[in-house]
Amino acid sequence: ESATMGPVALLVLCLSCLLLLSLWIQSSGRRKLPPGPTPLPIIGNLLQLDVKNISKSLSNLSKVYGPVFTVYFGMKPTVVLHGYEAVKEALIDKGEEFSGRGSFPVAEKANQGFGIIFSNGKRWKEIRRFSLMTLRNLGMGKRNIEDRVQEEACCLVEELRKTNASPCDPTFILGCAPCNVICSIIFQKRFDYKDKVFLNIMERFNENVKILNSPWIQIYNNCPTLLDYFPGSQNKIFKNVDFIKSYVIEKTKEHQASLDIHNPRDFIDYFLIKMEQEKHNPHGEFTIDNLTITVSDFFGAGTETTSTTLRYALLLLLKHPEVSAKVQEEIDRVIGRERSPCMQDRSHMPYTDAMVHEVQRHLNFLPTNLPHAVTCDVNFRNYLIPKGTTIITNLTSVLRDDKEFPNPEKFDPGHFLDEEGNFKKSDYFMAFSAGKRMCAGEGLARMELFLFLTTILQKFTLKAVVDIKDLDVTPVMNGFASVPPPYQLCFIPV
Ligand code: HEM
C-alpha cells in the first residue's frame, strides 16, 4: 500500500510547491504595482471578469480600487487606467513611455511583428511616420483622398438607390464603401461592389475580425499555449492573411512595372519609392513583409471600424427623426441639392459635425481601446510599472464621463454644441484614442463619416420598418468591439 502512496504524495507535494511558487512570483511582482483584486494562481482574476463585457467589469473594479489598478488576465498583470485624468496622464503626458503595443498573441503569430498596429520600437516608429506622411501626401495630390471618398460616396448612393425604397439591412453596402476607400488609397483603384476579388478581400477581413472579436480570443490571448490546442480559427486567420499578402505582392509587381517616381499614385507607389531610397540600409524597415502587413493592417483597422460607425449612425438617425431633420436642414442651407458635399462644408455645419461626434461617443466602438504596453520601467502616481506591462485604457470611462457629457447614456448632439450652436470640441472625445498610438486613420475616418452621411441624407430620407419606439439602439458587446443590433430601414429618395 505504501508503494502507491508514494507517487500520490509526491504529486501533491509537487503541485503544492508549484502553487506556492506561482503565488510567490505573483506577490513579489505585485509589491509596487497598483492595487487590485487578489489573483488566483494560474487563472488570475479571470473569474472576476465578464469576457463578454470587459469594460463594464473593469468599471466595477475601479469603484473599489480607484482610477489606477492591476488585474491579472491569467498570470499576466495588466494595469488598467480609468477616467480622463489617468488616461490623459498616461497617453499624452507620458506619451513616449505608454506608446508600446500590448501583446496580442493571435495577431503576433499572424503578423510576426510586422506592420503598424502590432509592431513596436524602431519598426513601429518608422512605419507609422511613413504611413502618416503618405496619407498626408496623398491628401494633397492631384487625385487627392477627398476626391476618392467623394467618388465612393456617389457609388454608395447609387447602390442604395437600387434598393428601390424597400426594407433592407444596410450592413453589406455600408461595408463596401470604406473597404473601397482603402482599396483606392492602397491600390489606386476602387472595385465594383460585385467584383469577385473585392468580395473575396472583404469576406476574408470580415472573417478575421469575427474570429479576433469572439470572446474566446480574450482567453486565447491570455493563455497563448491554449491556441495550439484549438488550431481551427487560428489557421483560418493565417489563410486569410496569406491571401491578402499574395494579392498585395501581385499588385506590387504591377506597380513596380509602371512606377513613375515623380507621380506616386497610391500607398504602394510611395512605399516602393521609400524601399528604393533605403535599399542600402541593412536595418531598413521598408521591406515587402512590412508592406504587405501594413496594407493588411489598413484594411483591418479601416474597414469594419468605419462601416460599423456608419451603420450605427443610420440607426440613431432613424431613432431620432428630430436630429435627422436638423441635419437635413443644415445640408439644404449649406450645400443644397445639386452639388456633392465636400470637406470645406463641415466648418459651416456645426450641427452635423456634432452629430457625427455624438454617434462615435455613443457607440464607443472600442470600449477598452487596443492594449498598450509601457516601453520602459515607469513611475506612475508612485507605482512602479515594469517595462512591457500591458496597459488597458478604459475609453468608456472617458466617453461616458457625466460631468463632461451630462446624461452620458443619452444620444444628444448637444453634447458637442455650445449655447450659440457652435461646434464645441472636447478633450474627452477619445473614440480614436489619444497620444502617440492614436488612430493613424483619424482624418480619413472623419472624412468618410462626414461625406458618406451628408451624401446619404442629401439624397434620401430614412424610414424605419418598425415603430421607432420599438427600435433598440443599445450597442451589443461583441468581444472587444461594440456594434449596433441588426435592423432594417428604407432609403426614400428625396
Ligand atoms: C470610425 C472609424 C475608426 C475608429 C473609431 C478608429 C479607432 C482606432 C483606435 C481606438 C485605435 C487604437 C489606438 C491606440 O492604440 O491607442 C486605432 C488604431 C489604428 N487605426 Fe483606427 N479607427 C477608425 C478608422 C480607421 C481608418 C479608416 C484607418 C485607415 C487608415 C485606421 C487606421 C488605424 C491604424 C493603422 C491604427 C494603429 C495605430 C498604431 O498602432 O500606431 N483607423 N483606431
Short mmCIF file of C-alpha atoms in Angstrom, two decimals, residues 94-454:
data_model
loop_
_atom_site.label_atom_id
_atom_site.label_comp_id
_atom_site.label_asym_id
_atom_site.label_seq_id
_atom_site.Cartn_x
_atom_site.Cartn_y
_atom_site.Cartn_z
CA LYS A 94 3.80 60.27 -20.63
CA GLY A 95 3.13 59.53 -24.29
CA GLU A 96 6.51 58.03 -25.14
CA GLU A 97 6.52 55.64 -22.18
CA PHE A 98 2.98 54.42 -22.87
CA SER A 99 3.34 54.12 -26.66
CA GLY A 100 4.09 50.38 -26.75
CA ARG A 101 1.55 47.90 -28.09
CA GLY A 102 0.30 45.32 -25.60
CA SER A 103 0.67 41.71 -26.56
CA PHE A 104 -1.91 40.09 -28.80
CA PRO A 105 -0.58 36.56 -29.32
CA VAL A 106 -3.02 35.67 -32.11
CA ALA A 107 -2.15 38.74 -34.15
CA GLU A 108 1.53 38.37 -33.34
CA LYS A 109 1.52 34.89 -34.78
CA ALA A 110 -0.27 36.01 -37.94
CA ASN A 111 1.71 39.25 -38.42
CA GLN A 112 5.05 38.17 -36.94
CA GLY A 113 5.61 41.65 -35.57
CA PHE A 114 5.47 43.36 -38.97
CA GLY A 115 3.23 46.23 -39.98
CA ILE A 116 1.92 49.09 -37.84
CA ILE A 117 -0.84 48.01 -35.46
CA PHE A 118 1.00 45.25 -33.63
CA SER A 119 4.61 46.34 -34.14
CA ASN A 120 6.84 48.03 -31.58
CA GLY A 121 10.05 50.04 -31.20
CA LYS A 122 12.00 51.37 -34.15
CA ARG A 123 9.94 49.42 -36.68
CA TRP A 124 6.66 50.85 -35.41
CA LYS A 125 8.07 54.40 -35.33
CA GLU A 126 9.35 54.28 -38.90
CA ILE A 127 6.30 52.58 -40.40
CA ARG A 128 3.93 54.86 -38.52
CA ARG A 129 5.78 58.02 -39.51
CA PHE A 130 5.85 56.85 -43.13
CA SER A 131 2.14 55.92 -43.11
CA LEU A 132 1.04 59.26 -41.67
CA MET A 133 3.20 61.17 -44.12
CA THR A 134 1.93 59.14 -47.06
CA LEU A 135 -1.69 59.71 -46.07
CA ARG A 136 -0.92 63.42 -45.83
CA ASN A 137 0.84 63.47 -49.23
CA LEU A 138 -1.98 61.55 -50.88
CA GLY A 139 -4.38 64.03 -49.30
CA MET A 140 -2.73 66.86 -51.22
CA GLY A 141 -2.11 65.18 -54.57
CA LYS A 142 -3.79 65.76 -57.90
CA ARG A 143 -6.27 62.99 -57.26
CA ASN A 144 -6.48 63.55 -53.55
CA ILE A 145 -8.13 61.46 -50.87
CA GLU A 146 -11.16 63.74 -50.72
CA ASP A 147 -11.82 63.09 -54.44
CA ARG A 148 -11.59 59.36 -53.81
CA VAL A 149 -14.04 59.48 -50.90
CA GLN A 150 -16.44 61.70 -52.87
CA GLU A 151 -16.32 59.27 -55.78
CA GLU A 152 -17.12 56.41 -53.39
CA ALA A 153 -19.95 58.43 -51.82
CA CYS A 154 -21.59 58.73 -55.27
CA CYS A 155 -21.28 54.99 -55.87
CA LEU A 156 -22.64 54.28 -52.41
CA VAL A 157 -25.70 56.42 -53.05
CA GLU A 158 -26.28 54.73 -56.43
CA GLU A 159 -26.12 51.33 -54.74
CA LEU A 160 -28.63 52.47 -52.10
CA ARG A 161 -30.93 53.74 -54.86
CA LYS A 162 -31.07 50.21 -56.25
CA THR A 163 -32.88 49.08 -53.10
CA ASN A 164 -35.98 50.86 -54.52
CA ALA A 165 -37.06 52.23 -51.14
CA SER A 166 -37.80 48.71 -49.93
CA PRO A 167 -36.67 47.46 -46.50
CA CYS A 168 -33.03 46.41 -46.38
CA ASP A 169 -30.26 45.57 -43.94
CA PRO A 170 -27.55 48.16 -44.81
CA THR A 171 -24.63 46.10 -43.45
CA PHE A 172 -23.25 44.86 -46.76
CA ILE A 173 -23.42 48.13 -48.72
CA LEU A 174 -22.07 50.18 -45.80
CA GLY A 175 -19.23 47.66 -45.54
CA CYS A 176 -18.26 48.06 -49.20
CA ALA A 177 -17.73 51.81 -49.19
CA PRO A 178 -14.99 52.09 -46.51
CA CYS A 179 -13.26 48.98 -47.87
CA ASN A 180 -13.19 50.55 -51.33
CA VAL A 181 -11.72 53.78 -49.95
CA ILE A 182 -8.83 51.75 -48.55
CA CYS A 183 -8.51 49.94 -51.92
CA SER A 184 -8.36 53.28 -53.67
CA ILE A 185 -5.65 54.57 -51.33
CA ILE A 186 -3.57 51.39 -51.44
CA PHE A 187 -4.09 50.12 -55.00
CA GLN A 188 -5.17 53.34 -56.71
CA LYS A 189 -8.48 51.89 -57.86
CA ARG A 190 -11.88 51.09 -56.44
CA PHE A 191 -13.88 48.00 -57.33
CA ASP A 192 -17.45 47.36 -58.34
CA TYR A 193 -19.40 46.08 -55.33
CA LYS A 194 -19.95 42.82 -57.23
CA ASP A 195 -16.30 42.32 -58.24
CA LYS A 196 -15.12 38.84 -57.19
CA VAL A 197 -11.68 39.99 -55.99
CA PHE A 198 -13.25 42.76 -53.95
CA LEU A 199 -15.81 40.45 -52.35
CA ASN A 200 -13.06 37.99 -51.56
CA ILE A 201 -10.97 40.66 -49.81
CA MET A 202 -13.98 41.86 -47.83
CA GLU A 203 -15.04 38.39 -46.80
CA ARG A 204 -11.59 37.41 -45.57
CA PHE A 205 -11.27 40.53 -43.47
CA ASN A 206 -14.74 40.18 -42.07
CA GLU A 207 -13.94 36.61 -41.11
CA ASN A 208 -10.74 37.66 -39.35
CA VAL A 209 -12.50 40.43 -37.47
CA LYS A 210 -15.18 37.96 -36.42
CA ILE A 211 -12.64 35.46 -35.11
CA LEU A 212 -10.45 38.08 -33.40
CA ASN A 213 -13.55 39.53 -31.84
CA SER A 214 -15.02 36.35 -30.37
CA PRO A 215 -14.96 36.27 -26.56
CA TRP A 216 -12.76 33.17 -26.71
CA ILE A 217 -9.95 35.18 -28.19
CA GLN A 218 -9.64 37.08 -24.92
CA ILE A 219 -8.89 33.78 -23.24
CA TYR A 220 -6.51 32.67 -26.01
CA ASN A 221 -4.70 35.96 -25.79
CA ASN A 222 -4.01 35.44 -22.16
CA CYS A 223 -3.12 31.78 -22.32
CA PRO A 224 -1.27 31.60 -25.66
CA THR A 225 -0.42 27.93 -25.25
CA LEU A 226 -4.14 27.13 -25.44
CA LEU A 227 -4.00 28.34 -29.03
CA ASP A 228 -2.06 25.31 -30.09
CA TYR A 229 -4.88 23.05 -28.91
CA PHE A 230 -7.54 24.84 -30.98
CA PRO A 231 -5.85 25.31 -34.34
CA GLY A 232 -9.08 25.78 -36.33
CA SER A 233 -9.71 29.51 -36.15
CA GLN A 234 -6.01 30.23 -35.98
CA ASN A 235 -5.43 28.51 -39.30
CA LYS A 236 -8.29 30.42 -40.88
CA ILE A 237 -6.68 33.70 -39.81
CA PHE A 238 -3.33 32.62 -41.30
CA LYS A 239 -5.00 31.58 -44.54
CA ASN A 240 -6.79 34.92 -44.82
CA VAL A 241 -3.64 36.90 -44.09
CA ASP A 242 -1.78 34.80 -46.68
CA PHE A 243 -4.43 35.57 -49.27
CA ILE A 244 -4.11 39.33 -48.81
CA LYS A 245 -0.31 39.02 -48.71
CA SER A 246 -0.17 37.31 -52.09
CA TYR A 247 -2.65 39.77 -53.58
CA VAL A 248 -0.52 42.71 -52.37
CA ILE A 249 2.63 41.10 -53.76
CA GLU A 250 0.95 40.64 -57.14
CA LYS A 251 -0.22 44.28 -57.18
CA THR A 252 3.20 45.48 -56.03
CA LYS A 253 4.82 43.79 -59.05
CA GLU A 254 2.37 45.55 -61.37
CA HIS A 255 3.09 48.85 -59.63
CA GLN A 256 6.84 48.33 -59.95
CA ALA A 257 6.47 47.94 -63.70
CA SER A 258 4.52 51.17 -64.12
CA LEU A 259 6.05 53.29 -61.34
CA ASP A 260 6.76 56.96 -62.05
CA ILE A 261 8.74 58.24 -59.05
CA HIS A 262 7.63 61.81 -59.76
CA ASN A 263 4.00 60.85 -59.74
CA PRO A 264 3.20 58.37 -56.98
CA ARG A 265 -0.40 57.20 -57.39
CA ASP A 266 -1.05 55.44 -54.12
CA PHE A 267 0.35 53.94 -50.92
CA ILE A 268 2.17 51.13 -52.74
CA ASP A 269 3.96 53.64 -55.02
CA TYR A 270 5.13 55.69 -52.03
CA PHE A 271 6.32 52.52 -50.33
CA LEU A 272 8.25 51.39 -53.42
CA ILE A 273 9.98 54.78 -53.62
CA LYS A 274 10.94 54.54 -49.95
CA MET A 275 12.21 50.97 -50.49
CA GLU A 276 14.44 52.17 -53.31
CA GLN A 277 15.82 55.03 -51.18
CA GLU A 278 16.58 52.67 -48.30
CA LYS A 279 17.87 49.72 -50.28
CA HIS A 280 21.42 50.03 -48.95
CA ASN A 281 20.34 50.17 -45.33
CA PRO A 282 20.77 46.66 -43.88
CA HIS A 283 18.49 47.53 -40.93
CA GLY A 284 15.87 49.15 -43.13
CA GLU A 285 12.20 48.58 -42.31
CA PHE A 286 10.89 49.15 -45.83
CA THR A 287 10.62 45.52 -46.82
CA ILE A 288 7.96 43.50 -48.62
CA ASP A 289 6.94 41.93 -45.30
CA ASN A 290 6.30 45.32 -43.75
CA LEU A 291 4.45 46.48 -46.87
CA THR A 292 2.08 43.51 -47.01
CA ILE A 293 1.29 43.51 -43.30
CA THR A 294 0.88 47.29 -43.17
CA VAL A 295 -1.60 47.07 -46.04
CA SER A 296 -3.39 44.27 -44.28
CA ASP A 297 -3.44 46.42 -41.10
CA PHE A 298 -5.04 49.29 -43.03
CA PHE A 299 -7.83 47.00 -44.19
CA GLY A 300 -8.21 45.52 -40.74
CA ALA A 301 -8.27 48.90 -38.98
CA GLY A 302 -10.04 50.97 -41.62
CA THR A 303 -12.97 48.90 -42.83
CA GLU A 304 -15.00 47.39 -40.00
CA THR A 305 -14.49 50.44 -37.74
CA THR A 306 -15.85 52.94 -40.24
CA SER A 307 -18.65 50.74 -41.58
CA THR A 308 -19.89 49.87 -38.10
CA THR A 309 -19.94 53.56 -37.18
CA LEU A 310 -21.92 54.39 -40.35
CA ARG A 311 -24.39 51.61 -39.60
CA TYR A 312 -24.85 52.87 -36.06
CA ALA A 313 -25.24 56.46 -37.29
CA LEU A 314 -28.16 55.49 -39.54
CA LEU A 315 -29.80 53.56 -36.69
CA LEU A 316 -29.53 56.56 -34.35
CA LEU A 317 -30.83 58.89 -37.07
CA LEU A 318 -33.83 56.57 -37.53
CA LYS A 319 -34.48 56.56 -33.81
CA HIS A 320 -34.17 60.36 -33.56
CA PRO A 321 -36.03 61.94 -36.51
CA GLU A 322 -35.65 65.40 -34.90
CA VAL A 323 -31.85 65.04 -35.25
CA SER A 324 -32.15 63.88 -38.89
CA ALA A 325 -34.39 66.84 -39.68
CA LYS A 326 -31.86 69.31 -38.25
CA VAL A 327 -29.01 67.73 -40.20
CA GLN A 328 -31.07 67.78 -43.40
CA GLU A 329 -31.96 71.42 -42.81
CA GLU A 330 -28.25 72.22 -42.47
CA ILE A 331 -27.45 70.27 -45.67
CA ASP A 332 -30.17 72.17 -47.56
CA ARG A 333 -28.92 75.51 -46.28
CA VAL A 334 -25.16 75.00 -46.72
CA ILE A 335 -24.82 72.53 -49.62
CA GLY A 336 -28.18 72.47 -51.38
CA ARG A 337 -29.50 69.59 -53.51
CA GLU A 338 -27.24 69.81 -56.55
CA ARG A 339 -23.54 69.64 -55.74
CA SER A 340 -21.67 66.95 -53.80
CA PRO A 341 -20.78 67.65 -50.17
CA CYS A 342 -17.10 68.47 -49.62
CA MET A 343 -14.88 68.82 -46.56
CA GLN A 344 -14.99 72.63 -46.66
CA ASP A 345 -18.69 72.42 -45.86
CA ARG A 346 -18.01 70.85 -42.48
CA SER A 347 -16.84 74.08 -40.84
CA HIS A 348 -20.23 75.63 -41.79
CA MET A 349 -22.18 72.67 -40.44
CA PRO A 350 -21.68 72.58 -36.66
CA TYR A 351 -24.82 70.53 -36.01
CA THR A 352 -23.80 67.79 -38.44
CA ASP A 353 -20.25 67.79 -37.06
CA ALA A 354 -21.66 67.47 -33.54
CA MET A 355 -23.97 64.64 -34.66
CA VAL A 356 -21.04 62.63 -36.06
CA HIS A 357 -19.01 63.10 -32.86
CA GLU A 358 -22.01 62.12 -30.78
CA VAL A 359 -22.55 58.95 -32.81
CA GLN A 360 -18.94 57.93 -32.14
CA ARG A 361 -19.13 58.88 -28.47
CA HIS A 362 -22.35 56.95 -28.02
CA LEU A 363 -21.22 53.87 -29.95
CA ASN A 364 -17.94 53.71 -28.04
CA PHE A 365 -16.61 51.28 -30.66
CA LEU A 366 -13.51 50.08 -28.78
CA PRO A 367 -14.54 50.37 -25.11
CA THR A 368 -11.18 49.20 -23.76
CA ASN A 369 -9.10 50.60 -26.67
CA LEU A 370 -6.39 48.39 -28.12
CA PRO A 371 -3.97 47.28 -25.41
CA HIS A 372 -0.87 49.38 -24.86
CA ALA A 373 2.37 48.46 -23.08
CA VAL A 374 4.97 50.55 -21.30
CA THR A 375 8.23 50.83 -23.24
CA CYS A 376 10.42 51.10 -20.08
CA ASP A 377 10.04 50.93 -16.29
CA VAL A 378 7.65 53.77 -15.49
CA ASN A 379 6.96 55.61 -12.29
CA PHE A 380 3.26 56.38 -12.43
CA ARG A 381 1.49 58.01 -9.47
CA ASN A 382 4.06 56.45 -7.14
CA TYR A 383 3.62 52.97 -8.51
CA LEU A 384 6.33 51.19 -10.43
CA ILE A 385 5.13 49.69 -13.69
CA PRO A 386 7.80 47.36 -15.12
CA LYS A 387 8.78 47.61 -18.79
CA GLY A 388 6.49 45.57 -21.03
CA THR A 389 3.46 45.55 -18.69
CA THR A 390 0.18 45.60 -20.60
CA ILE A 391 -1.87 48.78 -20.13
CA ILE A 392 -5.61 48.93 -20.71
CA THR A 393 -7.23 52.33 -21.05
CA ASN A 394 -10.95 52.17 -20.36
CA LEU A 395 -12.22 54.61 -23.01
CA THR A 396 -15.80 54.10 -21.83
CA SER A 397 -14.89 55.90 -18.62
CA VAL A 398 -13.82 58.92 -20.69
CA LEU A 399 -16.54 58.93 -23.36
CA ARG A 400 -19.28 58.43 -20.73
CA ASP A 401 -17.93 60.96 -18.22
CA ASP A 402 -21.05 62.53 -16.69
CA LYS A 403 -19.51 65.93 -15.92
CA GLU A 404 -18.21 66.47 -19.45
CA PHE A 405 -21.31 64.93 -21.05
CA PRO A 406 -24.35 65.36 -18.77
CA ASN A 407 -26.74 62.42 -19.24
CA PRO A 408 -23.98 60.40 -20.88
CA GLU A 409 -26.26 57.49 -21.84
CA LYS A 410 -28.44 59.78 -23.94
CA PHE A 411 -27.78 60.37 -27.65
CA ASP A 412 -27.69 64.15 -27.91
CA PRO A 413 -25.59 66.14 -30.44
CA GLY A 414 -25.89 68.97 -27.87
CA HIS A 415 -23.00 67.28 -26.07
CA PHE A 416 -20.77 68.86 -28.73
CA LEU A 417 -22.50 72.26 -29.12
CA ASP A 418 -22.22 75.48 -27.12
CA GLU A 419 -25.18 77.77 -26.27
CA GLU A 420 -24.95 79.56 -29.63
CA GLY A 421 -24.99 76.29 -31.55
CA ASN A 422 -21.29 76.40 -32.44
CA PHE A 423 -19.35 73.16 -32.51
CA LYS A 424 -17.72 72.56 -29.13
CA LYS A 425 -14.54 70.49 -29.10
CA SER A 426 -13.96 68.15 -26.17
CA ASP A 427 -10.70 66.65 -24.94
CA TYR A 428 -12.84 63.78 -23.66
CA PHE A 429 -13.62 62.73 -27.24
CA MET A 430 -11.27 59.75 -27.34
CA ALA A 431 -13.08 57.49 -29.80
CA PHE A 432 -9.79 57.45 -31.75
CA SER A 433 -7.76 57.17 -28.53
CA ALA A 434 -5.04 59.81 -27.88
CA GLY A 435 -1.29 60.32 -27.93
CA LYS A 436 1.39 58.60 -29.96
CA ARG A 437 -0.57 55.43 -30.75
CA MET A 438 -3.75 57.30 -31.62
CA CYS A 439 -5.65 56.02 -34.67
CA ALA A 440 -3.49 56.64 -37.74
CA GLY A 441 -6.59 56.96 -39.93
CA GLU A 442 -8.47 59.54 -37.87
CA GLY A 443 -8.52 62.19 -40.58
CA LEU A 444 -9.58 59.68 -43.20
CA ALA A 445 -12.27 58.15 -40.97
CA ARG A 446 -13.73 61.54 -40.10
CA MET A 447 -13.75 62.49 -43.78
CA GLU A 448 -15.59 59.30 -44.70
CA LEU A 449 -18.13 59.65 -41.91
CA PHE A 450 -18.90 63.26 -42.84
CA LEU A 451 -19.02 62.80 -46.62
CA PHE A 452 -20.90 59.47 -46.63
CA LEU A 453 -23.51 60.59 -44.09
CA THR A 454 -24.16 64.01 -45.66
#
